[in-house]
Coordinates of C-alpha atoms in Angstrom, one line a residue:
M290 CA 36.9 -137.1 176.1
E291 CA 34.9 -140.1 177.4
V292 CA 36.3 -143.1 179.3
Y293 CA 35.3 -146.7 178.7
E294 CA 36.7 -149.0 181.4
I295 CA 36.8 -152.8 181.0
T296 CA 36.6 -154.1 184.5
G297 CA 34.8 -156.6 186.8
Y298 CA 34.4 -154.1 189.6
R299 CA 31.2 -152.5 188.3
S300 CA 29.0 -152.0 185.2
G301 CA 26.9 -149.2 183.7
V302 CA 27.9 -145.5 183.9
D303 CA 28.9 -143.6 187.1
R304 CA 28.6 -140.0 187.9
S305 CA 32.0 -139.1 186.5
G306 CA 30.9 -140.3 183.1
V307 CA 32.9 -143.5 183.0
N308 CA 31.3 -146.3 181.0
F309 CA 32.0 -149.7 182.6
L310 CA 32.2 -152.8 180.4
E311 CA 32.5 -156.4 181.5
P312 CA 35.6 -158.4 180.5
K313 CA 33.6 -161.4 179.3
D314 CA 31.9 -159.2 176.7
A315 CA 35.1 -157.2 175.7
F316 CA 37.6 -159.8 174.8
Q317 CA 37.8 -162.4 172.0
N318 CA 40.4 -164.9 170.8
I319 CA 42.0 -165.5 174.2
Q320 CA 45.0 -167.9 174.0
N321 CA 46.7 -169.4 177.1
G322 CA 44.6 -167.2 179.3
Y323 CA 41.2 -166.8 180.8
I324 CA 38.8 -164.5 182.6
Y325 CA 38.2 -165.5 186.2
R326 CA 36.3 -163.4 188.7
Q327 CA 36.3 -160.7 186.0
V328 CA 40.1 -160.5 185.8
L329 CA 41.9 -161.3 182.5
Q330 CA 45.0 -163.4 183.2
S331 CA 47.4 -165.8 181.6
R332 CA 46.9 -169.4 182.6
L333 CA 49.0 -171.1 185.2
G334 CA 51.1 -174.1 184.1
F335 CA 51.2 -177.7 185.0
K336 CA 53.7 -180.1 186.5
M337 CA 54.2 -183.9 186.9
F338 CA 51.7 -185.3 189.4
S339 CA 53.8 -188.3 190.3
S340 CA 57.6 -188.9 190.4
G341 CA 57.7 -190.5 186.9
R342 CA 55.6 -191.6 184.0
L343 CA 53.6 -194.8 183.8
D344 CA 55.7 -197.9 183.2
D345 CA 54.3 -198.8 179.8
G346 CA 54.6 -195.3 178.4
L347 CA 51.3 -195.7 176.5
R348 CA 48.4 -193.3 175.9
V349 CA 46.4 -192.6 179.0
M350 CA 42.7 -193.5 178.4
E351 CA 41.1 -192.5 181.7
L352 CA 42.0 -191.1 185.1
P353 CA 39.2 -192.7 187.4
T354 CA 38.6 -191.7 191.0
F355 CA 37.7 -194.9 192.9
N356 CA 35.4 -194.2 195.9
L357 CA 36.0 -196.8 198.7
R358 CA 33.4 -197.7 201.4
D359 CA 35.7 -196.2 204.2
N360 CA 35.2 -192.8 202.5
T361 CA 38.7 -192.7 201.0
K362 CA 39.5 -192.4 197.4
E363 CA 42.1 -194.0 195.1
A364 CA 43.6 -192.2 192.1
L365 CA 43.8 -194.7 189.2
A366 CA 45.0 -194.5 185.6
I367 CA 44.2 -196.7 182.7
T368 CA 46.4 -196.9 179.6
K369 CA 45.9 -198.9 176.4
N370 CA 47.3 -202.0 178.2
H371 CA 47.2 -201.6 182.0
L372 CA 45.5 -200.3 185.1
Y373 CA 47.7 -198.3 187.5
R374 CA 47.1 -197.2 191.1
Y375 CA 48.7 -194.2 192.7
N376 CA 50.9 -195.1 195.6
T377 CA 50.8 -192.3 198.3
V378 CA 53.9 -193.6 200.0
T379 CA 56.3 -193.8 197.0
D380 CA 54.6 -191.0 194.9
T381 CA 54.4 -193.4 191.9
Y382 CA 51.8 -195.2 189.9
D383 CA 52.0 -199.0 190.5
E384 CA 50.8 -201.3 187.8
V385 CA 47.9 -203.5 189.0
P386 CA 48.4 -207.1 188.0
T387 CA 45.8 -209.2 186.2
G388 CA 44.6 -212.6 187.5
G389 CA 41.8 -215.1 187.7
S390 CA 40.6 -216.2 184.3
L391 CA 42.7 -213.5 182.6
G392 CA 45.9 -214.9 183.9
A393 CA 49.0 -212.9 184.7
G394 CA 50.4 -210.5 182.2
H395 CA 47.0 -209.9 180.4
L396 CA 46.9 -206.8 178.2
F397 CA 43.9 -204.6 177.4
N398 CA 45.1 -204.1 173.9
I399 CA 43.1 -201.0 173.1
A400 CA 43.9 -200.2 169.5
G401 CA 42.2 -196.9 168.8
D402 CA 43.3 -193.6 170.3
D403 CA 39.7 -192.6 170.6
E404 CA 38.5 -195.8 172.3
Y405 CA 38.5 -194.3 175.8
T406 CA 37.6 -196.3 178.9
S407 CA 34.6 -195.7 181.2
S408 CA 34.5 -196.8 184.8
T409 CA 32.2 -196.8 187.8
T410 CA 32.5 -197.7 191.5
Y411 CA 30.2 -200.7 192.0
P412 CA 30.5 -202.8 195.1
F413 CA 30.4 -206.5 195.3
A414 CA 27.2 -208.1 196.7
D415 CA 28.8 -208.2 200.2
G416 CA 29.5 -204.4 199.9
S417 CA 33.3 -204.9 199.4
D418 CA 35.0 -202.4 197.1
R419 CA 35.1 -202.8 193.4
L420 CA 35.6 -200.7 190.3
V421 CA 34.1 -201.9 187.0
F422 CA 35.6 -200.5 183.7
T423 CA 35.3 -201.2 180.0
S424 CA 35.7 -199.7 176.6
K425 CA 34.6 -200.4 173.0
G426 CA 38.3 -201.1 172.4
M427 CA 38.4 -203.9 175.0
T428 CA 37.5 -207.5 174.6
H429 CA 36.3 -207.8 178.2
V430 CA 34.5 -205.9 180.9
Y431 CA 37.0 -205.7 183.8
Q432 CA 36.7 -205.4 187.6
Y433 CA 39.4 -204.0 189.9
Q434 CA 39.7 -204.9 193.6
P435 CA 41.9 -202.7 195.8
P436 CA 45.0 -204.0 197.6
S437 CA 44.4 -206.8 200.2
I438 CA 46.5 -209.4 202.0
P439 CA 46.5 -211.9 199.1
N440 CA 46.8 -209.1 196.5
P441 CA 49.0 -206.3 197.9
L442 CA 48.9 -204.3 194.6
G443 CA 45.2 -205.0 193.9
L444 CA 43.9 -207.2 191.2
V445 CA 42.2 -206.9 187.8
T446 CA 39.8 -209.8 186.8
D447 CA 37.0 -210.4 184.2
Y448 CA 33.7 -209.0 185.4
T449 CA 31.7 -211.3 183.1
N450 CA 33.5 -214.6 184.0
V451 CA 31.7 -216.6 186.7
G452 CA 35.0 -217.9 188.0
D453 CA 36.0 -214.3 188.7
N454 CA 32.6 -213.0 189.5
P455 CA 30.4 -215.9 190.8
N456 CA 27.2 -213.8 190.9
Y457 CA 27.4 -212.9 187.2
Q458 CA 24.7 -214.2 185.0
A459 CA 24.7 -213.3 181.3
F460 CA 21.8 -211.5 179.5
A461 CA 19.5 -214.0 177.8
G462 CA 20.1 -212.3 174.5
G463 CA 23.8 -213.2 174.6
A464 CA 27.1 -212.6 176.3
L465 CA 28.2 -209.1 177.1
T466 CA 31.6 -208.4 175.6
N467 CA 32.1 -204.7 176.3
A468 CA 30.3 -201.4 176.3
K469 CA 31.1 -197.7 175.6
Y470 CA 30.0 -196.4 179.0
V471 CA 29.2 -198.0 182.4
I472 CA 27.4 -196.2 185.3
Y473 CA 26.2 -197.2 188.8
F474 CA 22.6 -195.8 188.9
G475 CA 19.3 -196.8 190.3
E476 CA 21.0 -199.5 192.5
R477 CA 22.1 -201.2 189.3
I478 CA 25.0 -201.4 187.0
N479 CA 24.2 -200.0 183.6
F480 CA 26.0 -200.5 180.3
F481 CA 25.5 -198.1 177.5
Y482 CA 26.1 -199.0 173.8
P483 CA 26.9 -202.6 174.8
T484 CA 28.2 -205.4 172.6
I485 CA 25.9 -208.4 173.1
A486 CA 26.4 -211.7 171.4
G487 CA 29.1 -210.1 169.3
E488 CA 26.9 -207.3 168.0
P489 CA 27.2 -203.7 169.0
T490 CA 23.9 -202.1 170.3
P491 CA 24.4 -198.4 169.7
Q492 CA 20.9 -197.4 171.0
G493 CA 21.0 -199.9 173.9
I494 CA 21.1 -199.7 177.7
L495 CA 21.7 -203.1 179.4
F496 CA 20.9 -203.0 183.1
S497 CA 21.2 -205.5 185.9
A498 CA 18.7 -206.4 188.6
I499 CA 18.7 -204.4 191.9
R500 CA 21.8 -205.0 194.1
T501 CA 21.2 -207.4 196.9
V502 CA 23.3 -209.5 199.2
G503 CA 22.3 -212.5 197.1
G504 CA 24.2 -211.0 194.1
N505 CA 21.3 -209.9 191.9
G506 CA 23.2 -206.7 191.1
D507 CA 25.4 -208.8 188.8
K508 CA 22.6 -210.7 187.1
F509 CA 21.2 -209.7 183.7
N510 CA 18.7 -212.5 183.2
T511 CA 16.6 -212.2 186.3
S512 CA 13.6 -210.1 187.3
G513 CA 14.4 -206.4 187.2
S514 CA 17.2 -206.7 184.6
G515 CA 16.9 -206.1 180.9
L516 CA 17.8 -204.2 177.8
I517 CA 16.3 -200.9 176.7
I518 CA 16.6 -199.9 173.0
L519 CA 16.0 -196.2 172.4
D520 CA 13.4 -195.4 169.7
T521 CA 15.9 -193.7 167.4
G522 CA 18.4 -194.3 164.8
D523 CA 21.0 -192.1 166.6
F524 CA 24.0 -193.7 168.4
I525 CA 24.6 -193.1 172.1
N526 CA 27.8 -190.9 172.2
G527 CA 27.8 -190.0 175.9
A528 CA 26.1 -190.9 179.2
S529 CA 26.5 -189.2 182.6
K530 CA 24.5 -188.7 185.8
L531 CA 22.9 -185.3 186.3
G532 CA 21.0 -185.3 189.6
N533 CA 18.5 -188.1 189.6
I534 CA 18.6 -188.8 185.9
I535 CA 21.1 -189.9 183.3
V536 CA 21.6 -187.7 180.3
M537 CA 22.6 -189.4 177.1
N538 CA 24.2 -187.5 174.3
L539 CA 23.4 -189.0 170.9
T540 CA 24.6 -188.3 167.4
E541 CA 21.8 -185.9 166.6
S542 CA 19.8 -185.6 169.8
N543 CA 19.9 -185.7 173.6
W544 CA 17.9 -188.1 175.8
A545 CA 17.2 -188.5 179.5
L546 CA 16.8 -191.7 181.4
E547 CA 14.5 -191.4 184.4
K548 CA 13.7 -193.8 187.2
T549 CA 10.2 -195.3 187.5
R550 CA 8.5 -197.0 190.5
D551 CA 8.2 -200.3 188.6
P552 CA 11.1 -202.6 189.7
F553 CA 10.6 -204.7 186.6
N554 CA 10.7 -201.7 184.2
P555 CA 13.0 -199.4 186.2
Y556 CA 13.7 -196.7 183.6
F557 CA 11.7 -194.4 181.3
P558 CA 13.7 -192.9 178.4
R559 CA 12.6 -189.7 176.8
Q560 CA 14.0 -187.4 174.2
V561 CA 15.1 -183.9 175.1
P562 CA 14.4 -181.2 172.5
S563 CA 17.7 -180.7 170.8
V564 CA 19.3 -178.3 168.4
I565 CA 22.4 -180.4 167.6
G566 CA 23.9 -183.7 168.7
T567 CA 27.2 -185.0 170.0
S568 CA 29.9 -186.3 167.5
A569 CA 32.8 -186.9 169.9
D570 CA 32.1 -189.8 172.2
F571 CA 33.9 -188.6 175.3
S572 CA 33.5 -184.8 174.8
F573 CA 30.7 -184.7 177.3
T574 CA 31.6 -183.1 180.7
Q575 CA 29.2 -182.3 183.5
W576 CA 29.2 -179.6 186.2
A577 CA 26.4 -178.3 188.4
N578 CA 23.2 -178.4 186.4
E579 CA 24.4 -178.9 182.9
I580 CA 26.3 -181.1 180.5
L581 CA 28.4 -179.7 177.6
S582 CA 29.4 -181.8 174.6
M583 CA 30.9 -181.4 171.2
G584 CA 29.2 -181.8 167.8
Q585 CA 30.9 -181.1 164.5
T586 CA 28.4 -178.3 164.0
G587 CA 28.7 -176.8 167.4
I588 CA 28.7 -177.2 171.2
V589 CA 25.5 -178.1 173.0
T590 CA 24.5 -177.8 176.7
T591 CA 21.7 -179.8 178.2
D592 CA 20.1 -180.0 181.7
G593 CA 17.8 -183.0 180.9
R594 CA 14.9 -180.7 180.0
Q595 CA 16.2 -178.7 177.1
S596 CA 19.3 -178.6 174.9
V597 CA 20.6 -175.3 173.6
R598 CA 23.7 -174.0 171.8
A599 CA 26.5 -173.1 174.3
D600 CA 28.8 -171.5 171.8
D601 CA 27.1 -168.3 170.7
K602 CA 30.5 -166.5 171.1
I603 CA 32.4 -169.1 169.0
P604 CA 29.7 -170.5 166.7
F605 CA 32.0 -172.0 164.1
F606 CA 34.8 -173.2 166.3
T607 CA 34.1 -177.0 166.0
R608 CA 33.8 -176.7 162.2
D609 CA 36.7 -174.4 161.5
D610 CA 39.3 -174.9 164.2
M611 CA 39.1 -178.6 165.0
D612 CA 40.4 -181.4 162.7
Q613 CA 37.3 -183.1 161.4
S614 CA 38.9 -186.5 160.5
N615 CA 40.1 -186.9 164.2
F616 CA 37.1 -185.2 165.8
N617 CA 36.5 -188.2 168.1
L618 CA 39.8 -187.7 169.9
T619 CA 38.1 -184.8 171.8
Y620 CA 37.9 -185.5 175.5
G621 CA 36.0 -183.4 178.1
G622 CA 36.7 -182.5 181.7
F623 CA 36.1 -179.9 184.4
D624 CA 38.5 -177.9 186.6
R625 CA 37.0 -177.0 189.9
N626 CA 39.9 -174.7 190.7
T627 CA 39.0 -172.3 187.9
S628 CA 35.4 -173.2 187.2
Q629 CA 36.4 -174.3 183.7
F630 CA 35.0 -176.8 181.2
L631 CA 38.0 -178.4 179.4
F632 CA 37.9 -180.0 175.9
S633 CA 41.2 -181.5 174.7
Y634 CA 41.2 -181.7 170.9
L635 CA 43.3 -181.9 167.7
S636 CA 43.4 -178.6 165.8
D637 CA 43.8 -178.3 162.1
A638 CA 47.2 -176.8 162.5
G639 CA 48.2 -179.6 164.9
V640 CA 47.8 -182.3 162.2
A641 CA 50.7 -181.0 160.2
L642 CA 53.1 -181.3 163.1
Q643 CA 52.3 -184.9 163.8
T644 CA 53.3 -188.1 162.1
I645 CA 51.0 -190.9 161.1
G646 CA 50.5 -193.3 164.0
A647 CA 51.3 -190.6 166.6
I648 CA 48.4 -188.2 166.1
T649 CA 47.0 -186.8 169.4
Q650 CA 45.4 -183.7 170.8
D651 CA 47.4 -180.5 170.8
K652 CA 44.9 -177.9 172.1
V653 CA 42.4 -177.4 174.9
L654 CA 39.3 -175.4 174.5
V655 CA 38.2 -173.8 177.8
A656 CA 34.8 -172.6 178.7
N657 CA 34.6 -170.6 181.9
Y658 CA 31.5 -171.6 183.9
E659 CA 31.1 -168.4 185.8
E660 CA 32.1 -165.8 183.1
R661 CA 30.8 -167.7 180.1
S662 CA 34.0 -166.8 178.2
W663 CA 36.1 -169.0 175.9
S664 CA 39.8 -169.5 175.3
T665 CA 42.3 -172.0 174.0
Y666 CA 45.3 -173.5 175.7
D667 CA 48.5 -175.0 174.1
M668 CA 48.4 -178.3 176.0
R669 CA 48.7 -181.9 174.7
F670 CA 46.4 -183.9 176.9
S671 CA 44.5 -187.1 176.1
V672 CA 42.2 -187.2 179.1
F673 CA 41.3 -185.2 182.3
G674 CA 40.6 -186.4 185.8
E675 CA 40.7 -185.3 189.4
T676 CA 42.0 -186.5 192.8
Y677 CA 42.5 -185.6 196.4
E678 CA 45.5 -187.9 196.6
G679 CA 49.0 -186.7 196.8
L680 CA 52.2 -186.9 198.8
N681 CA 52.5 -184.9 202.0
L682 CA 56.1 -184.1 202.9
T683 CA 57.7 -183.7 206.3
W684 CA 59.6 -180.5 206.9
D685 CA 63.0 -182.1 206.3
Q686 CA 61.9 -183.5 203.0
I687 CA 61.1 -180.1 201.5
D688 CA 64.3 -179.4 199.5
E689 CA 65.5 -179.0 196.0
T690 CA 65.9 -182.7 195.4
I691 CA 62.1 -182.8 194.9
N692 CA 61.6 -179.3 193.4
P693 CA 64.6 -177.1 192.4
S694 CA 62.7 -173.9 193.1
W695 CA 62.6 -174.9 196.8
A696 CA 66.4 -174.4 197.0
E697 CA 65.8 -170.9 198.4
W698 CA 62.5 -169.9 200.0
D699 CA 62.6 -166.4 198.6
T700 CA 62.7 -167.6 195.0
T701 CA 60.1 -170.4 195.0
E702 CA 57.0 -169.7 193.0
E703 CA 54.8 -171.7 195.4
I704 CA 52.7 -170.4 198.2
W705 CA 54.6 -170.7 201.5
D706 CA 52.0 -172.6 203.5
K707 CA 51.2 -174.9 200.6
I708 CA 54.7 -176.3 200.0
G709 CA 54.8 -180.0 200.6
L710 CA 51.1 -180.3 201.0
G711 CA 49.6 -183.0 198.8
E712 CA 46.9 -185.1 200.3
N713 CA 43.3 -183.8 200.8
V714 CA 43.8 -181.0 198.4
Y715 CA 41.8 -181.0 195.2
K716 CA 43.8 -181.5 192.1
C717 CA 42.8 -181.4 188.4
L718 CA 44.8 -184.0 186.5
A719 CA 45.5 -184.7 182.9
G720 CA 47.2 -187.6 181.1
D721 CA 48.9 -187.6 177.7
N722 CA 49.8 -189.8 174.8
D723 CA 53.2 -190.7 176.3
G724 CA 52.1 -192.1 179.7
F725 CA 52.7 -188.9 181.7
I726 CA 50.2 -187.6 184.3
Y727 CA 50.1 -183.9 185.2
Q728 CA 48.6 -181.7 187.8
L729 CA 47.1 -178.5 186.3
D730 CA 47.1 -174.9 187.8
Q731 CA 50.7 -175.1 189.0
D732 CA 53.6 -172.7 189.1
C733 CA 53.4 -171.1 185.6
D734 CA 55.8 -173.8 184.2
D735 CA 54.5 -176.4 181.8
Y736 CA 57.2 -179.0 180.9
Y737 CA 60.0 -178.5 183.3
V738 CA 63.0 -180.9 183.5
D739 CA 66.6 -181.0 184.7
I740 CA 69.3 -181.1 182.0
V741 CA 71.8 -183.9 182.4
A742 CA 74.2 -183.0 179.5
I743 CA 74.5 -180.5 176.6
S744 CA 76.4 -181.3 173.4
L745 CA 78.8 -179.0 171.6
A746 CA 77.1 -179.0 168.2
A747 CA 75.7 -176.8 165.5
Q748 CA 72.3 -177.7 166.9
A749 CA 72.7 -178.3 170.6
V750 CA 71.3 -181.6 171.9
L751 CA 70.1 -181.6 175.5
T752 CA 70.1 -184.9 177.4
V753 CA 67.2 -184.6 179.9
Q754 CA 65.2 -186.6 182.4
D755 CA 62.0 -188.2 181.1
S756 CA 59.9 -185.5 179.5
A757 CA 57.3 -184.7 176.8
F758 CA 58.7 -181.8 174.9
K759 CA 57.8 -181.8 171.2
E760 CA 59.0 -180.2 168.0
G761 CA 58.0 -176.6 167.8
D762 CA 58.0 -175.9 171.5
L763 CA 59.4 -172.6 172.6
V764 CA 61.8 -173.1 175.6
V765 CA 64.2 -171.4 178.0
I766 CA 67.3 -172.6 179.8
S767 CA 68.3 -171.3 183.1
G768 CA 71.0 -172.2 185.7
A769 CA 73.5 -173.7 183.4
Q770 CA 77.0 -173.9 184.9
G771 CA 80.1 -174.0 182.7
M772 CA 78.1 -173.4 179.5
I773 CA 76.7 -170.1 180.8
Q774 CA 76.3 -168.8 177.2
I775 CA 73.3 -171.0 176.7
N776 CA 71.2 -169.5 179.5
N777 CA 68.5 -167.4 178.0
F778 CA 66.3 -166.8 181.1
N779 CA 66.9 -165.6 184.6
P780 CA 64.3 -166.8 187.1
D781 CA 65.5 -164.2 189.6
D782 CA 64.4 -161.5 187.2
P783 CA 61.4 -162.9 185.4
R784 CA 60.3 -159.5 184.1
A785 CA 63.4 -159.1 182.0
P786 CA 63.0 -159.7 178.3
F787 CA 64.3 -162.9 176.8
V788 CA 64.5 -164.7 173.4
A789 CA 63.1 -168.3 173.5
Y790 CA 64.7 -171.3 171.8
T791 CA 62.8 -173.5 169.4
V792 CA 62.7 -177.3 169.8
L793 CA 63.8 -178.9 166.5
A794 CA 63.4 -182.5 167.6
A795 CA 62.6 -184.4 170.8
T796 CA 62.5 -187.9 172.3
L797 CA 61.9 -189.1 175.8
N798 CA 65.4 -188.1 177.0
S799 CA 66.7 -185.7 174.4
V800 CA 65.8 -182.3 173.1
T801 CA 67.5 -180.6 170.1
I802 CA 67.3 -176.8 170.0
D803 CA 68.2 -174.1 167.5
V804 CA 71.4 -173.1 169.2
D805 CA 74.9 -173.4 167.9
S806 CA 76.9 -174.5 170.9
R807 CA 80.1 -175.6 169.2
F808 CA 82.2 -172.7 170.6
F809 CA 80.5 -172.6 174.1
T810 CA 82.4 -173.7 177.2
A811 CA 81.6 -177.3 178.4
Y812 CA 78.5 -177.8 180.4
T813 CA 79.0 -178.9 184.0
G814 CA 75.5 -179.1 185.3
G815 CA 72.7 -177.2 187.1
A816 CA 70.5 -176.3 184.2
T817 CA 66.7 -176.7 183.8
L818 CA 64.6 -176.6 180.6
S819 CA 61.1 -175.0 180.6
K820 CA 58.4 -174.4 178.1
V821 CA 57.2 -170.9 177.5
I822 CA 53.5 -170.1 178.0
N823 CA 52.5 -167.6 175.3
F824 CA 49.5 -165.6 176.4
S825 CA 47.4 -163.3 174.2
A826 CA 44.0 -161.7 174.3
E827 CA 42.3 -159.7 171.6
T828 CA 39.6 -157.1 172.3
I829 CA 36.4 -157.1 170.3
P830 CA 36.7 -154.2 167.6
F831 CA 36.0 -151.1 169.7
N832 CA 33.9 -148.1 168.7
P833 CA 30.9 -147.3 170.9
W834 CA 29.6 -144.8 168.3
R835 CA 29.9 -146.9 165.2
E836 CA 26.1 -147.6 165.1
N837 CA 25.7 -143.8 164.9
G838 CA 27.9 -143.6 161.9
R839 CA 30.8 -142.0 163.7
R840 CA 34.5 -142.8 163.7
I841 CA 36.5 -143.1 167.0
Y842 CA 39.5 -141.2 168.2
I843 CA 41.5 -142.8 171.1
S844 CA 44.0 -140.6 172.8
H845 CA 45.5 -143.2 175.3
V846 CA 44.8 -146.4 177.1
E847 CA 45.5 -147.2 180.7
F848 CA 46.1 -150.7 182.1
L849 CA 45.8 -151.8 185.7
L850 CA 48.4 -154.7 186.0
D851 CA 49.6 -156.8 188.9
T852 CA 53.2 -155.7 189.5
N853 CA 54.5 -159.3 190.0
G854 CA 53.2 -160.5 186.7
G855 CA 56.0 -159.4 184.4
N856 CA 55.5 -157.1 181.4
L857 CA 52.8 -156.9 178.8
L858 CA 53.2 -156.2 175.1
V859 CA 50.4 -154.4 173.2
D860 CA 49.6 -154.3 169.5
V861 CA 47.0 -151.8 168.1
F862 CA 45.1 -152.5 164.9
Q863 CA 42.7 -150.3 163.0
D864 CA 39.8 -151.3 160.7
E865 CA 40.9 -155.0 160.6
E866 CA 44.1 -154.3 158.8
D867 CA 46.6 -157.1 158.7
N868 CA 49.4 -155.2 160.4
P869 CA 49.2 -153.1 163.5
F870 CA 50.0 -149.4 163.4
K871 CA 51.5 -149.8 166.9
Q872 CA 53.3 -153.0 167.7
N873 CA 55.0 -154.5 170.8
I874 CA 54.4 -151.5 173.0
L875 CA 55.9 -152.4 176.4
I876 CA 53.8 -152.0 179.4
Q877 CA 56.2 -152.6 182.4
P878 CA 55.2 -152.3 186.0
D879 CA 57.9 -150.8 188.2
A880 CA 56.3 -150.3 191.6
D881 CA 57.4 -153.3 193.7
N882 CA 55.9 -151.8 196.8
Q883 CA 52.3 -152.1 195.6
S884 CA 50.3 -155.0 194.3
R885 CA 48.8 -153.2 191.2
Q886 CA 49.8 -150.3 189.1
W887 CA 48.1 -148.1 186.4
L888 CA 50.2 -147.8 183.3
S889 CA 49.5 -145.6 180.3
M890 CA 50.0 -146.1 176.5
S891 CA 49.6 -143.4 173.9
V892 CA 47.4 -144.2 170.9
D893 CA 46.6 -140.7 169.4
N894 CA 44.8 -142.1 166.3
E895 CA 41.3 -142.3 164.8
A896 CA 39.7 -145.1 162.9
N897 CA 36.3 -146.8 162.2
F898 CA 37.2 -149.1 165.1
M899 CA 40.3 -150.3 166.9
T900 CA 41.4 -153.6 168.2
F901 CA 44.0 -154.2 171.0
I902 CA 46.0 -157.4 171.4
M903 CA 47.7 -157.9 174.8
K904 CA 50.4 -160.6 174.9
Q905 CA 53.1 -162.1 177.1
G906 CA 55.5 -165.0 176.9
S907 CA 56.9 -166.3 180.1
P908 CA 57.7 -169.7 181.8
S909 CA 57.5 -168.3 185.3
V910 CA 55.0 -165.5 186.0
Q911 CA 51.3 -165.0 185.5
V912 CA 50.1 -161.6 184.1
R913 CA 46.8 -160.3 185.5
L914 CA 45.0 -157.4 183.9
T915 CA 42.3 -156.1 186.3
S916 CA 41.1 -153.1 184.4
M917 CA 41.7 -151.4 181.0
R918 CA 40.6 -147.7 180.5
I919 CA 40.1 -146.4 176.9
H920 CA 40.1 -142.6 176.6
C921 CA 38.2 -141.7 173.4
Q922 CA 35.7 -139.5 171.6
P923 CA 33.5 -139.7 168.5
V924 CA 34.9 -137.8 165.5
A925 CA 34.1 -137.7 161.7
L926 CA 31.5 -139.8 159.9
T927 CA 32.5 -143.4 159.3
S928 CA 33.7 -144.4 155.8
Y929 CA 31.7 -147.7 156.1

């Protein structure tokens, strides 16, 4: 009997005859989980970043980080109508008023869900702080000034209006209305895909003169400014800095914009050899030395010198799994906590669950930078961002009024020395279609909310605080007093099995579930509602002797699991059959006095190849599979 072990500890074959395989090459179709540092695990959850949703409740179009000259940062949010600034004192997002030529109460009025905004930190001529932002869905290029004595909430004005920006001079070819992307680069402000004189310029880069105290950095009709038109018929569908160049993702190609030593012709554009282009305008996301972006025929990575396919493990994903008619909704981001590229998208299956006029993303495609593995998450986000802002709590503020799990220290899911710590800690953020902003990698809960009331009805209606539950979500209720019959999850025993409820309908403050509560006792309070995270991971069909024409016999499989991660259910399939010959085999750690435990499952079967699917549903724990040992041997000749 030979042993094949899927583990990150080592590779190759040791003297005992164990064959070591790497997890990144052994698993496929990972859902709500990922491989990190060679350990397969279910994803952590997310929670509200601030104490409430944005006032207008509209789709979040960008989460900019504004870098100020005193080396501090502001966390901002842009919706279809307003700019918001995170308030570290109140833990809320404050709406920033408009003024100047715009007047009070001005709205951005972005119509399209895919007309995301782009922003850049770009100081005024005197060096004072300013953020410039725009969108193809806006009728202005805007500038934001942070709070000051005359403007305690900050102020949004018109970048291209000389009354608001006295140094501004329009391009000789016509007025600048908006642009798709804006970047501070080469001591200039640069607009990509600008609208000039009312006409879009899809191959254009409009750049100012070099920044000076005289205000040349806001002039577009003086020496050193100008307009570059790329020598191509492709449209610019992405632009981001990569080291000392700007990489531009186009419809069917990639380009690099390099600096020259000529102040009058500051840039040299060149095409990068490309295999595919970028279809989704804001799918590009950058980390380290590469930029990934989405095309309808695949995912491409470029470093400014060459462009290659990044999706060799999922080559047909963008064609088969993503909704093509809403492909441009895709938005890219990066999570430094887990070294993951994130792409929020609308799946084919997600379209059927959404009504016309409310279509938004329902999935996140995850590419792990270190392991080069792929997975998908069930998360409904419109954009990604990051911040170091947050709310630091004093000791006497750390109680259950902020987080119910803090009611007792021995039951909280958070790390002891991290409770209450908010500022100066990196956070990966995400916004959604309903004006909520979340912090990722938190607590194994997704949507988590207090229940105010529960009706006695054939389909129980829960009155809840502001939340973003949707039809089809699987949820659990815990802590209900009075109506104890409705509790279906015990957070004190997260390893115990449970049956989740299904959300039948949901609004901002109500959730209808498939529970007949007519004969329950009356609800008196105390309950919370959580969304279940359903994790699964499928192995690549396993038979190391198949190329030799031999079938495989597997006697048993061992799993090395973290003991605090709940149970694991395993299905075993043979020869790509539709139904498993072993289903929902329970793998349950019981050794609370050790961090990991080996657990065995009998297989005792032979086939041309076998596939294992590990799965778990939980709102409160994270399963971690460190190793998996398959005890097997070759047997009869294959029937294939």
